[in-house]
Tab-separated table of C-alpha atoms (C1' of nucleotides) in Angstrom:
chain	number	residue	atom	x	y	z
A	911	UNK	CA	121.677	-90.264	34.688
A	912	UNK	CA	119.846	-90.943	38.098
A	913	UNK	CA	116.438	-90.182	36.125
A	914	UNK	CA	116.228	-93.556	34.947
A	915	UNK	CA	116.832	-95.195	38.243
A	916	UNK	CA	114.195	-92.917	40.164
A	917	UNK	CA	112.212	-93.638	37.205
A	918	UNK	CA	112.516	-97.613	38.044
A	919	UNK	CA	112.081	-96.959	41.532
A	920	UNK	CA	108.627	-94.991	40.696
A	921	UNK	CA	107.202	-98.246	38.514
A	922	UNK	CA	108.822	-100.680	41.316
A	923	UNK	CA	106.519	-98.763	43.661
A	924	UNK	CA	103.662	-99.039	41.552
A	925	UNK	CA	103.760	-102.772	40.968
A	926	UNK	CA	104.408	-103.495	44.687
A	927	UNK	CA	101.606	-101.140	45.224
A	928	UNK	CA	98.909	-103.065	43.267
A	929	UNK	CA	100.433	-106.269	44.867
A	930	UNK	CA	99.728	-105.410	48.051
A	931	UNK	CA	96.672	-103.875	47.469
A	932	UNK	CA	94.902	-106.735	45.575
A	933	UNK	CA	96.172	-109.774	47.570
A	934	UNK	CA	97.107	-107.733	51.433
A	935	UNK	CA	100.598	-107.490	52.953
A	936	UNK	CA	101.022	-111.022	54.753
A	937	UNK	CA	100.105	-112.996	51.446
A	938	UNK	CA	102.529	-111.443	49.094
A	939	UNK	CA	106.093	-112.664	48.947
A	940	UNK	CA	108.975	-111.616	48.430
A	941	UNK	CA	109.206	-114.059	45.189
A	942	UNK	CA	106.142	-112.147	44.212
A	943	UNK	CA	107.440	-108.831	44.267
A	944	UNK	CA	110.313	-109.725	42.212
A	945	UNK	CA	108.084	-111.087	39.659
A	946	UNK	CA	105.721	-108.421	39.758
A	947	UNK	CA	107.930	-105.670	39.475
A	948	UNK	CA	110.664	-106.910	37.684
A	949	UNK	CA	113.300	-105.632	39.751
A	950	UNK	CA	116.197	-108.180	41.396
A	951	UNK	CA	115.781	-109.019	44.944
A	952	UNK	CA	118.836	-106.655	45.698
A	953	UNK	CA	117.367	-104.339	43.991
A	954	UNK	CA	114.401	-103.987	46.209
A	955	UNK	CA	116.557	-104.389	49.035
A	956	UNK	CA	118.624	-101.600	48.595
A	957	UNK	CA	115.957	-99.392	47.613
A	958	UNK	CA	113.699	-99.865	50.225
A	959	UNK	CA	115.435	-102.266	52.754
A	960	UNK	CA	112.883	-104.734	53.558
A	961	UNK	CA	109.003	-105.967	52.856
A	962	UNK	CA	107.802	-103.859	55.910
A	963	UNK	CA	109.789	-100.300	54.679
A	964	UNK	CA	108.335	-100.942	50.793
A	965	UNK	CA	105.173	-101.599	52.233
A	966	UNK	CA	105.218	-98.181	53.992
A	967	UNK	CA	106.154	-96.336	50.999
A	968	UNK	CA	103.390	-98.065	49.360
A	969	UNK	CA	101.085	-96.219	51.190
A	970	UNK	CA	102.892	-93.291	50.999
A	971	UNK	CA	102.571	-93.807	47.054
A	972	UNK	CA	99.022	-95.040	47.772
A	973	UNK	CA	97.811	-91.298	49.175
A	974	UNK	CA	99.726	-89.576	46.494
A	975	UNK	CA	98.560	-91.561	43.243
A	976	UNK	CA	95.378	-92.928	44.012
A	977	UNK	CA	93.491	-90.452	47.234
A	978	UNK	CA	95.000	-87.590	46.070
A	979	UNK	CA	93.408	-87.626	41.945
A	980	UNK	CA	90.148	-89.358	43.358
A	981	UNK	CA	89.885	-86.968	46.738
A	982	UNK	CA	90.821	-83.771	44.511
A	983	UNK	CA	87.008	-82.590	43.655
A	984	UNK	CA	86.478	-82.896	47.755
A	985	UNK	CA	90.146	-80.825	48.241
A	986	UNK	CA	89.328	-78.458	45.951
A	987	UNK	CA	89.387	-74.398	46.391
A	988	UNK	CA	85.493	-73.776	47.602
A	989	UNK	CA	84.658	-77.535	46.662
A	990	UNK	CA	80.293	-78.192	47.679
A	991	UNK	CA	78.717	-81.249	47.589
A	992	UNK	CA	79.231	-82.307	44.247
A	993	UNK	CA	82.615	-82.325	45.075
A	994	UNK	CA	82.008	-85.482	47.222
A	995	UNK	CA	79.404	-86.540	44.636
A	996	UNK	CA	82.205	-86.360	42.207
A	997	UNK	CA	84.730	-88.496	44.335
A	998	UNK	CA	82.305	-91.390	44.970
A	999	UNK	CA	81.982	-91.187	40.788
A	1000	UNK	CA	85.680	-91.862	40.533
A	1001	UNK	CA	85.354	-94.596	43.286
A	1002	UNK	CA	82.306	-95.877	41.191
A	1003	UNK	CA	85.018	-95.476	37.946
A	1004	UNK	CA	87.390	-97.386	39.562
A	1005	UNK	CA	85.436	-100.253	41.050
A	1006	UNK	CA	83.825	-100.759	37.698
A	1007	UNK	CA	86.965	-100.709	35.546
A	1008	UNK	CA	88.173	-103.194	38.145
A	1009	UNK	CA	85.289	-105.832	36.506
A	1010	UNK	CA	84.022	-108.438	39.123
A	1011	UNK	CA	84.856	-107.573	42.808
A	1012	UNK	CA	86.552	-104.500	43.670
A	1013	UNK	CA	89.879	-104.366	45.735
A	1014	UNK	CA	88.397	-101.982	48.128
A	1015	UNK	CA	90.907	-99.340	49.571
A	1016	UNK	CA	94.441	-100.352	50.586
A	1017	UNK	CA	93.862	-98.459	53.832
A	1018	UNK	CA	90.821	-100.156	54.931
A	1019	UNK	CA	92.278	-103.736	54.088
A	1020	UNK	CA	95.466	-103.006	55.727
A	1021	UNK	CA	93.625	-102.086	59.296
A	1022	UNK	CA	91.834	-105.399	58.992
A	1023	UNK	CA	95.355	-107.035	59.347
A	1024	UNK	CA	97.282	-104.881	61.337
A	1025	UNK	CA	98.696	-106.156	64.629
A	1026	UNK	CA	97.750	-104.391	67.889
A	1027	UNK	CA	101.680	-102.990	67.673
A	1028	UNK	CA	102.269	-101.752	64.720
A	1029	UNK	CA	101.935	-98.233	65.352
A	1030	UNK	CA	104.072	-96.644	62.341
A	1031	UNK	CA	101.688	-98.171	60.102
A	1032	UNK	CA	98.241	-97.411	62.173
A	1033	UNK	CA	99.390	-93.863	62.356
A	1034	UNK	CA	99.476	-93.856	58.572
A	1035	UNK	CA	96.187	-95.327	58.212
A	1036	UNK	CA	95.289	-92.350	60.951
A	1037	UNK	CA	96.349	-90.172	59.032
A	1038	UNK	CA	94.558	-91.424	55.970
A	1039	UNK	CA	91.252	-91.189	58.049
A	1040	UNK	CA	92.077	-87.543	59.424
A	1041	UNK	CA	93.028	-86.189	55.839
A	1042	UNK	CA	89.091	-87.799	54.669
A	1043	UNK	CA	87.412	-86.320	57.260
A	1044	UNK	CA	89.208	-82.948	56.937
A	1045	UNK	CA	88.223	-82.999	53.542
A	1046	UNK	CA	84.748	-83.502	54.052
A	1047	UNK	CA	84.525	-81.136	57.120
A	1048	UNK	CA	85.693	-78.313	54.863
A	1049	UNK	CA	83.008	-79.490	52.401
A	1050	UNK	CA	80.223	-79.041	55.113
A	1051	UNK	CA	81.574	-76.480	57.043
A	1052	UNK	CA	81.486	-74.293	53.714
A	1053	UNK	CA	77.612	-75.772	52.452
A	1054	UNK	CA	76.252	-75.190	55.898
A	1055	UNK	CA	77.598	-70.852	55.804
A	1056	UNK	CA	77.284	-68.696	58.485
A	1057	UNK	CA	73.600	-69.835	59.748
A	1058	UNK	CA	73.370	-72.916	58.694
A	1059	UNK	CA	71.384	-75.337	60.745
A	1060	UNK	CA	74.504	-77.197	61.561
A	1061	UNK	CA	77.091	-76.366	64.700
A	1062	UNK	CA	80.952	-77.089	64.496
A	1063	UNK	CA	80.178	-80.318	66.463
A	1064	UNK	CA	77.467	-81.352	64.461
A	1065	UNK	CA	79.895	-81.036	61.318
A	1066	UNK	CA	82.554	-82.917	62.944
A	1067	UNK	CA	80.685	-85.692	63.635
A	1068	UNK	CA	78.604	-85.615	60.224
A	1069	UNK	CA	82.251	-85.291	58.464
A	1070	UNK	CA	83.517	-88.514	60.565
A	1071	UNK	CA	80.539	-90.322	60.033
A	1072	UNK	CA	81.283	-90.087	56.259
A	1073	UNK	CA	84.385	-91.084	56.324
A	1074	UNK	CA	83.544	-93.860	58.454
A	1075	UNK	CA	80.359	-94.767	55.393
A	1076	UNK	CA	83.043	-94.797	52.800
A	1077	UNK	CA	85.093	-97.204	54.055
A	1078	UNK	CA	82.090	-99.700	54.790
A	1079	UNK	CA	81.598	-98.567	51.248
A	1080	UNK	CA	84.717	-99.531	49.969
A	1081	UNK	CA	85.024	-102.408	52.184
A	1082	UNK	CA	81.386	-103.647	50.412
A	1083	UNK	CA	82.930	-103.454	47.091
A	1084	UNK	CA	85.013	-106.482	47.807
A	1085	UNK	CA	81.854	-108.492	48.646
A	1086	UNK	CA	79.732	-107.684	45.961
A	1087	UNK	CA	80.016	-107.349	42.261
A	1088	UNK	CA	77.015	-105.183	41.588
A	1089	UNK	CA	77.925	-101.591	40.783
A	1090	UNK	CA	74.719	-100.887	41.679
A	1091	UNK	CA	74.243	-101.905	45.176
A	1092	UNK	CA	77.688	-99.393	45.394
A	1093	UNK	CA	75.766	-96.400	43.731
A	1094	UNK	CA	72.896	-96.740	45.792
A	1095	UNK	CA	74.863	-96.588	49.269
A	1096	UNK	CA	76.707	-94.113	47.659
A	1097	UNK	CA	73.633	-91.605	46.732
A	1098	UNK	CA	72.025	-92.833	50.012
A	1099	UNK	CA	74.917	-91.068	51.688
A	1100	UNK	CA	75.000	-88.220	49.624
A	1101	UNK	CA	70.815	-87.719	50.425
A	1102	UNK	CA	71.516	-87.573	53.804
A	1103	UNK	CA	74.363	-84.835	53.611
A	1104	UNK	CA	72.036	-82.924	51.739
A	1105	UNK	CA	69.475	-83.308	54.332
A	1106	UNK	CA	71.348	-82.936	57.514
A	1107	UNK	CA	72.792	-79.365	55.909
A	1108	UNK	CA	69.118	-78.848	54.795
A	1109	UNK	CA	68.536	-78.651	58.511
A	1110	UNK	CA	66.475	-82.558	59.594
A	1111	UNK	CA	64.270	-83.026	62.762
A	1112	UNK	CA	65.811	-85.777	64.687
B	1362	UNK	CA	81.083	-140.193	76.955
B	1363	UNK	CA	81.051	-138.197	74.083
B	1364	UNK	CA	79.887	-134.893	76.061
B	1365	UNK	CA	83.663	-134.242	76.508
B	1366	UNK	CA	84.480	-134.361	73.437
B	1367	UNK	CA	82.047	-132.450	71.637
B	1368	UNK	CA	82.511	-129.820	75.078
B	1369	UNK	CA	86.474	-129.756	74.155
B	1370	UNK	CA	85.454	-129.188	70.498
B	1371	UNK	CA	83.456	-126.319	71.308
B	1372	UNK	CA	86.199	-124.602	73.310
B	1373	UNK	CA	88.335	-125.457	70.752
B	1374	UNK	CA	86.386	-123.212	68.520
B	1375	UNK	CA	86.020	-120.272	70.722
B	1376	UNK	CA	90.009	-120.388	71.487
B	1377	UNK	CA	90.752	-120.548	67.597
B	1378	UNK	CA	87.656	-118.238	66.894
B	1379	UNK	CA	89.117	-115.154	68.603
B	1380	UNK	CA	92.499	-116.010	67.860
B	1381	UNK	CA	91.732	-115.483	63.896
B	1382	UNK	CA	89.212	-112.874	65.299
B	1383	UNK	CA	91.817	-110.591	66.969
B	1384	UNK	CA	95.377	-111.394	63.836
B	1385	UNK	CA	93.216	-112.714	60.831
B	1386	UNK	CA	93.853	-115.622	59.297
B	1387	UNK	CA	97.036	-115.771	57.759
B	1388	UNK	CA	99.132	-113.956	60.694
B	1389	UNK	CA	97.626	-117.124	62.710
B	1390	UNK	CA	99.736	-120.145	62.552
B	1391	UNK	CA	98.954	-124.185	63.510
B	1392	UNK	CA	101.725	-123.405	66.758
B	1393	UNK	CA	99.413	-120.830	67.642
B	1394	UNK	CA	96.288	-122.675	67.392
B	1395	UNK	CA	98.275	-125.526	69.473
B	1396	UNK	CA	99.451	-122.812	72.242
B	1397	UNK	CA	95.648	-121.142	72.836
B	1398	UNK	CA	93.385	-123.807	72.095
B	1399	UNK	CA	95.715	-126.522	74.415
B	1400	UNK	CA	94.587	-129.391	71.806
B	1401	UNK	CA	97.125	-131.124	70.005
B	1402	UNK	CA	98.079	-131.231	66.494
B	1403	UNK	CA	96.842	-134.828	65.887
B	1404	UNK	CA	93.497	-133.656	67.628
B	1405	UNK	CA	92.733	-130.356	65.264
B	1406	UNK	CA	93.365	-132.180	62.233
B	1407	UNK	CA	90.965	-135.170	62.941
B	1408	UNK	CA	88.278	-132.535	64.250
B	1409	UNK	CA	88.586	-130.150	61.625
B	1410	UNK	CA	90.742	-131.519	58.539
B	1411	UNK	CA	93.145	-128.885	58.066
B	1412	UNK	CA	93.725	-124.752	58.806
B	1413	UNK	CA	91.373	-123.515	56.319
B	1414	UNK	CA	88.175	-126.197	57.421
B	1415	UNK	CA	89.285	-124.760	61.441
B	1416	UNK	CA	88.643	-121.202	60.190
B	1417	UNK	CA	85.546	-121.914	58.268
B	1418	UNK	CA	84.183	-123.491	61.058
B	1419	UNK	CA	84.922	-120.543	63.397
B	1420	UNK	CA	83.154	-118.030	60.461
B	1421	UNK	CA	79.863	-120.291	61.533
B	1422	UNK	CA	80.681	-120.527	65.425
B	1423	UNK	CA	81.040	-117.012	64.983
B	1424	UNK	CA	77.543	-116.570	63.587
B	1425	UNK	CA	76.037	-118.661	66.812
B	1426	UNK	CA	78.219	-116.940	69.501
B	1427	UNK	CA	79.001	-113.232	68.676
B	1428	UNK	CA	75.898	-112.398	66.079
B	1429	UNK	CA	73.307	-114.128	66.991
B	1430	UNK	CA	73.384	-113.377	70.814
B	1431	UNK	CA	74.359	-109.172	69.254
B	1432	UNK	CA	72.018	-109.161	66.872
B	1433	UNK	CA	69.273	-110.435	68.789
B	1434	UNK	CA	67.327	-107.301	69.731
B	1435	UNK	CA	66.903	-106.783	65.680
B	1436	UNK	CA	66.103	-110.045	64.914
B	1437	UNK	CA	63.740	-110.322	67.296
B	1438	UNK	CA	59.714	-110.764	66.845
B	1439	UNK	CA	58.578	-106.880	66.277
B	1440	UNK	CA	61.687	-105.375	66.681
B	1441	UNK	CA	61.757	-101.713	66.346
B	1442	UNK	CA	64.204	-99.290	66.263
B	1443	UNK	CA	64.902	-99.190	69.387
B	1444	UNK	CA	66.417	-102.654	68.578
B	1445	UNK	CA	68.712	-101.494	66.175
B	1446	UNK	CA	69.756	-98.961	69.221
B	1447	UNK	CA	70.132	-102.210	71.556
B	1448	UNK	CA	72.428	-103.963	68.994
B	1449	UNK	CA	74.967	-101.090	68.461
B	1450	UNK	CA	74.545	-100.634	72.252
B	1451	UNK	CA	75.776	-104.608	72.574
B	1452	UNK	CA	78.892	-103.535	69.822
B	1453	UNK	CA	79.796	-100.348	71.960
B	1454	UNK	CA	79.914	-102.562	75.117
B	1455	UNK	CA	81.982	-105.158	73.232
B	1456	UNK	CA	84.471	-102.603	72.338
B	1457	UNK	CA	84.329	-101.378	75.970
B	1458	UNK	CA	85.458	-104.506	76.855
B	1459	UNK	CA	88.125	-105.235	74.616
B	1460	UNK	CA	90.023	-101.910	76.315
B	1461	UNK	CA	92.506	-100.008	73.808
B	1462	UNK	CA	91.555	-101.075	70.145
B	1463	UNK	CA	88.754	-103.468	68.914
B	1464	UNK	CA	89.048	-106.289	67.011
B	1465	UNK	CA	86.331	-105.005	64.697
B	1466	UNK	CA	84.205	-107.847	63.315
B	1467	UNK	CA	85.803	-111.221	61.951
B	1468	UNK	CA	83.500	-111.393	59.090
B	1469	UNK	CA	84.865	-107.563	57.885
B	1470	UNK	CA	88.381	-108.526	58.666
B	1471	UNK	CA	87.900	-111.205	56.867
B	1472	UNK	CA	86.561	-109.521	53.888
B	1473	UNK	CA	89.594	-107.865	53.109
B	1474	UNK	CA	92.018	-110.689	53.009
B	1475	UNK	CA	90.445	-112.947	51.468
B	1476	UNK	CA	91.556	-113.791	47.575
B	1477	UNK	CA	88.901	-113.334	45.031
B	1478	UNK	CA	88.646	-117.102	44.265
B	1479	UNK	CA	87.859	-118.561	48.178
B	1480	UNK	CA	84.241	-118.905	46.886
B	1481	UNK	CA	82.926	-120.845	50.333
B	1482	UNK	CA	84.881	-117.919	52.602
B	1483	UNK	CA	82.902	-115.183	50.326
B	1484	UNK	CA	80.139	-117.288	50.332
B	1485	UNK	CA	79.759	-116.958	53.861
B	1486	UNK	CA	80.923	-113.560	54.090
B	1487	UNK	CA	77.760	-112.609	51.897
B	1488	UNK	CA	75.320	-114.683	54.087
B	1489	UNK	CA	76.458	-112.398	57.028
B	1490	UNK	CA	75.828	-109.246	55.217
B	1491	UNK	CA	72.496	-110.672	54.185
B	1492	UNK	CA	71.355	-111.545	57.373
B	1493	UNK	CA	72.503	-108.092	58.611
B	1494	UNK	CA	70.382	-106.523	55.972
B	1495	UNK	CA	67.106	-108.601	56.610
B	1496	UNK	CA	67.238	-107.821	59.940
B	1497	UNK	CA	67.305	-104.369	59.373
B	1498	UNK	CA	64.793	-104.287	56.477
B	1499	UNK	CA	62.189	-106.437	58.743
B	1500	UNK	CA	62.509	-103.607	61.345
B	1501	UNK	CA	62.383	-100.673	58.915
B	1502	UNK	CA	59.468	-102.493	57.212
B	1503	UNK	CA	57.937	-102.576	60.454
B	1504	UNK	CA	58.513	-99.001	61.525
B	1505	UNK	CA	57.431	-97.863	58.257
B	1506	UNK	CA	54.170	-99.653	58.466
B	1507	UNK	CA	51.248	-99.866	56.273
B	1508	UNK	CA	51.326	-95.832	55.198
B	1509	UNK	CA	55.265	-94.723	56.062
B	1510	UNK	CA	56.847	-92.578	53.311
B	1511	UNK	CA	59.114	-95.302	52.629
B	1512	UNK	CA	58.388	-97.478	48.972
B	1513	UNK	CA	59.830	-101.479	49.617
B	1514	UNK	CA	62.744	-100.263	47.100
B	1515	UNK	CA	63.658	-97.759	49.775
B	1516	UNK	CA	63.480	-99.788	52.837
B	1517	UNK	CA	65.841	-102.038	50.775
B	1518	UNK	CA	67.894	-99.499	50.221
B	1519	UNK	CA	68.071	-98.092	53.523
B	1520	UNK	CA	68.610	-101.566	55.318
B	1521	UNK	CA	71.609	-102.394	53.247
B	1522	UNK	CA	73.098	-98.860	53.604
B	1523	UNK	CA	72.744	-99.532	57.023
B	1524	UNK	CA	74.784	-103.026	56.869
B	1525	UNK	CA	77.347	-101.502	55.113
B	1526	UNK	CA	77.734	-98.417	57.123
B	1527	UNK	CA	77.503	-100.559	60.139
B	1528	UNK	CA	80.673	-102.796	58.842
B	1529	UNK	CA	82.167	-98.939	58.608
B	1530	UNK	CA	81.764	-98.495	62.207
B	1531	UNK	CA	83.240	-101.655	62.789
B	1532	UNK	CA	86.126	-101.257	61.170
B	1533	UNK	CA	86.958	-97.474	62.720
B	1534	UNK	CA	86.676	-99.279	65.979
B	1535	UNK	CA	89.954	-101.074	65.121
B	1536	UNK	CA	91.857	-97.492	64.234
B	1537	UNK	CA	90.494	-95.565	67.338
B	1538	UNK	CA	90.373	-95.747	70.958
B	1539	UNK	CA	87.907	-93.958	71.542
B	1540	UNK	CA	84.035	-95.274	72.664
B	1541	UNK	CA	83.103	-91.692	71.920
B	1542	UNK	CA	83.693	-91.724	68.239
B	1543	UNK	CA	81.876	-94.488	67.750
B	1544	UNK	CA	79.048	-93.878	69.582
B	1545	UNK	CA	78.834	-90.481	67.783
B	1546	UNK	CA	78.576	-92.499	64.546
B	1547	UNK	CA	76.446	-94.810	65.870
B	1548	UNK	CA	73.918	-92.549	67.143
B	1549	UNK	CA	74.130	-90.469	63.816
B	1550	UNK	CA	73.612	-93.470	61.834
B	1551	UNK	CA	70.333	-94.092	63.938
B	1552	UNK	CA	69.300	-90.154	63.500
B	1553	UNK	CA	69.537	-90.907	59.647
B	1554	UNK	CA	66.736	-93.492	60.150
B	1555	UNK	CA	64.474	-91.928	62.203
B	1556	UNK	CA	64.675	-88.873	59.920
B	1557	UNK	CA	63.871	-91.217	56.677
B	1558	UNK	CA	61.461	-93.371	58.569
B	1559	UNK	CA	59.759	-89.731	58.975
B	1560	UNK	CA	60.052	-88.726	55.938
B	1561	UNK	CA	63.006	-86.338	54.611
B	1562	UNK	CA	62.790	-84.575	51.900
B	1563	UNK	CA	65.785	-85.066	49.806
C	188	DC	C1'	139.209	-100.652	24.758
C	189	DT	C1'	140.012	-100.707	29.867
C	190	DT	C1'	138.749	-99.921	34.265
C	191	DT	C1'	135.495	-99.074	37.738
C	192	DT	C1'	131.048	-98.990	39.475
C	193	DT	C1'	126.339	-100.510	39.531
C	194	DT	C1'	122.870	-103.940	38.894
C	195	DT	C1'	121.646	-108.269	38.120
C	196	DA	C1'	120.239	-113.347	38.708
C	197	DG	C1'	120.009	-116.613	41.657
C	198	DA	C1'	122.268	-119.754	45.210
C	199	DA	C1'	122.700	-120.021	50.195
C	200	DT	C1'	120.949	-119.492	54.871
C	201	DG	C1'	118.242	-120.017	58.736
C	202	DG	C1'	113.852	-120.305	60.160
C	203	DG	C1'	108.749	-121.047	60.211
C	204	DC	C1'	104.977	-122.923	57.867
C	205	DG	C1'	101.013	-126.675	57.287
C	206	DT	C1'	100.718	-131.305	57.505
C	207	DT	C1'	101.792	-136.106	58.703
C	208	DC	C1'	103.662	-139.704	61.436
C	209	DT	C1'	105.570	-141.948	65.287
C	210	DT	C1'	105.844	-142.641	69.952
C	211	DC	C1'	104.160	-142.629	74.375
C	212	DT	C1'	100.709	-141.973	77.882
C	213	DA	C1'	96.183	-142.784	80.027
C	214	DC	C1'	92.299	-145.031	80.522
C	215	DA	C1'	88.401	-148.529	79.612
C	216	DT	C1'	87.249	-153.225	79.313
C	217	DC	C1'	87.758	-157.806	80.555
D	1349	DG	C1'	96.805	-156.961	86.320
D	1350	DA	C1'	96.644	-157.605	81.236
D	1351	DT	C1'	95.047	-155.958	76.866
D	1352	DG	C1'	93.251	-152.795	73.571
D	1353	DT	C1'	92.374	-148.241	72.196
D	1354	DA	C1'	92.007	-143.211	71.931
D	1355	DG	C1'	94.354	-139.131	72.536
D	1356	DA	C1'	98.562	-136.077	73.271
D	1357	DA	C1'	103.086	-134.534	72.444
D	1358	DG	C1'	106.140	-133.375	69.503
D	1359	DA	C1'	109.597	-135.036	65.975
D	1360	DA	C1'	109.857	-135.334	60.951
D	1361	DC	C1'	108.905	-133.770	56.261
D	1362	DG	C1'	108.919	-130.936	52.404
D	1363	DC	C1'	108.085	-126.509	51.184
D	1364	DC	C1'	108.314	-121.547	51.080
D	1365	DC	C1'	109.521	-117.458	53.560
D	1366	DA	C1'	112.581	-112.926	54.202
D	1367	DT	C1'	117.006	-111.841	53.950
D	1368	DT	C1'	121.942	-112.066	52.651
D	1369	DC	C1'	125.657	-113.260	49.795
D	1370	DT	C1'	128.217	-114.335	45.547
D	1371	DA	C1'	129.480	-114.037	41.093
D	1372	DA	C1'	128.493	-112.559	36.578
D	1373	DA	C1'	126.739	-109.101	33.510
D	1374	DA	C1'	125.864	-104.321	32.236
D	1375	DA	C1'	126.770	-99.573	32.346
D	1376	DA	C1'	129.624	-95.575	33.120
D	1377	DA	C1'	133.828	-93.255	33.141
D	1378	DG	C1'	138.378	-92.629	31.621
DNA sequence: CTTTTTTTAGAATGGGCGTTCTTCTACATC
DNA sequence: GATGTAGAAGAACGCCCATTCTAAAAAAAG
């Protein structure tokens, strides 16, 4: 029955997951992991074969149970706007079932600590940043059609430059408690998609 | 002659300051603090009182040394937005000079690490962003003058959008090597205010 | 039930941590 | 030159770390 052990293995991930993400990667033990996850030091060992491997497939686990359901409206077949409107709802969602400060995103925290070597892990967090800004640049690409005011360039940047908002978005979530403050940066962005692909004078 | 002293303590604090600056806090350890800053044990403890008083004091020396001296061309007596322009110029040159990846900015860094009960490291933290965003609203405020299209509830808006998009940049500059990207965000977070200061229609 | 394999709890290990203390050096004052 | 004092170096302390190892328990297989 190697269901129940992949099973395990799944919830381990989870727990170590939400450990990392709430308290970062240097702070968390060990001793804390075991608690946390109620698996036996061996346990984890085996599975995984140290902090710095579990930590990786954390954010593996991170893209594919938490970006992946909140990023879907963006990812979507022939997704518009509201598809990004709908993904800063579920970060909204999320910050506010958090209550009190937010834990911001895993991938933005862990750059903040990474050293200048650790170059499996940036490329993840790379990666994390590409897959955003490929969502978004489908997004605009497909609102600004055939003759829209905007030029490939233009959307690249625009799509980069959102990705680059959110994460001073979700970064700000850890500062402040105030949904509010969140929703307005959050509909501030939004206004000036809509305006940029509405074709703006600079 | 208590010149060298107070002269040592100050060096003290920039050694330490971009020592936390460039690993975060808890990657740096006392042996490291002992190696870069050349003071002793003995002589950090009596300065400071302990790890955690060291990096608090750096979060202020910070302020006076990196912000202030940045963040000058905003702050200063009718700035426009051409001084918002000089102070991501200042950030772009910093990141010049750091060569590879940037250390983003110690007060973001810190922001993700920090546990949700230091109350004086958030405190701080939250002074930063609110100088940031009166800087920023004094300009905007400014620009918009007596007649602008801009209601004090959207200059609010728009100067703490622009803090936390800022701290966005910021933090990209520690995944990418490249002056470029940032620069393109830079400039297309400027575009965004001259097109609001002039009215957009959203 | 017996045997074999897997998983567990937790002790052991070696090292690094923040902090304190002791010792020694260097210099100012007389 | 003798004496007193401040500062530096680094040893010492107790604790916690990541990792490994051991021995017992639990589960699977026959």
């Amino acid at each position: 029955m190697p269901r129940a052990k992949s099973q395990s293995r799944e919830n381990l991930l989870d727990s170590a997951l939400s450990t990392f993400w709430k308290i970062g990667y240097h702070v968390v033990s060990m001793g804390d992991l075991v608690r946390e996850t109620g698996v036996s030091r061996a346990g984890i060992y085996s599975d995984f074969g140290g902090k710095e491997d579990l930590f990786h497939a954390c954010l593996d686990r991170y893209q594919d149970t938490v970006v992946t359901p909140a990023f879907a409206p963006v990812e979507a077949e022939g997704a518009g706007i509201e598809g990004i409107q709908k993904y800063f709802d579920n970060l909204l969602a999320r910050f506010e079932d958090s209550g009190g400060f937010g834990m911001g995103c895993l991938v933005g925290n862990t750059l903040s600590q990474i050293p200048e070597d650790a170059q499996e892990t940036r490329q993840k967090l790379r990666a994390h940043s590409d897959r955003l800004t490929a969502g978004f640049r489908k997004v605009l690409t497909l609102e600004n059609g055939d003759h829209g005011p905007l030029s490939d360039a233009e959307i690249e940047a625009l799509a980069r430059y959102t990705t680059i908002s959110v994460q001073g978005i979700w970064s700000y979530s850890r500062l402040t408690g105030d949904v509010a403050e969140l929703r307005a940066a959050s509909d501030m962005l939004i206004a000036v998609l809509k305006a940029r692909l509405r074709g703006t004078p600079d």
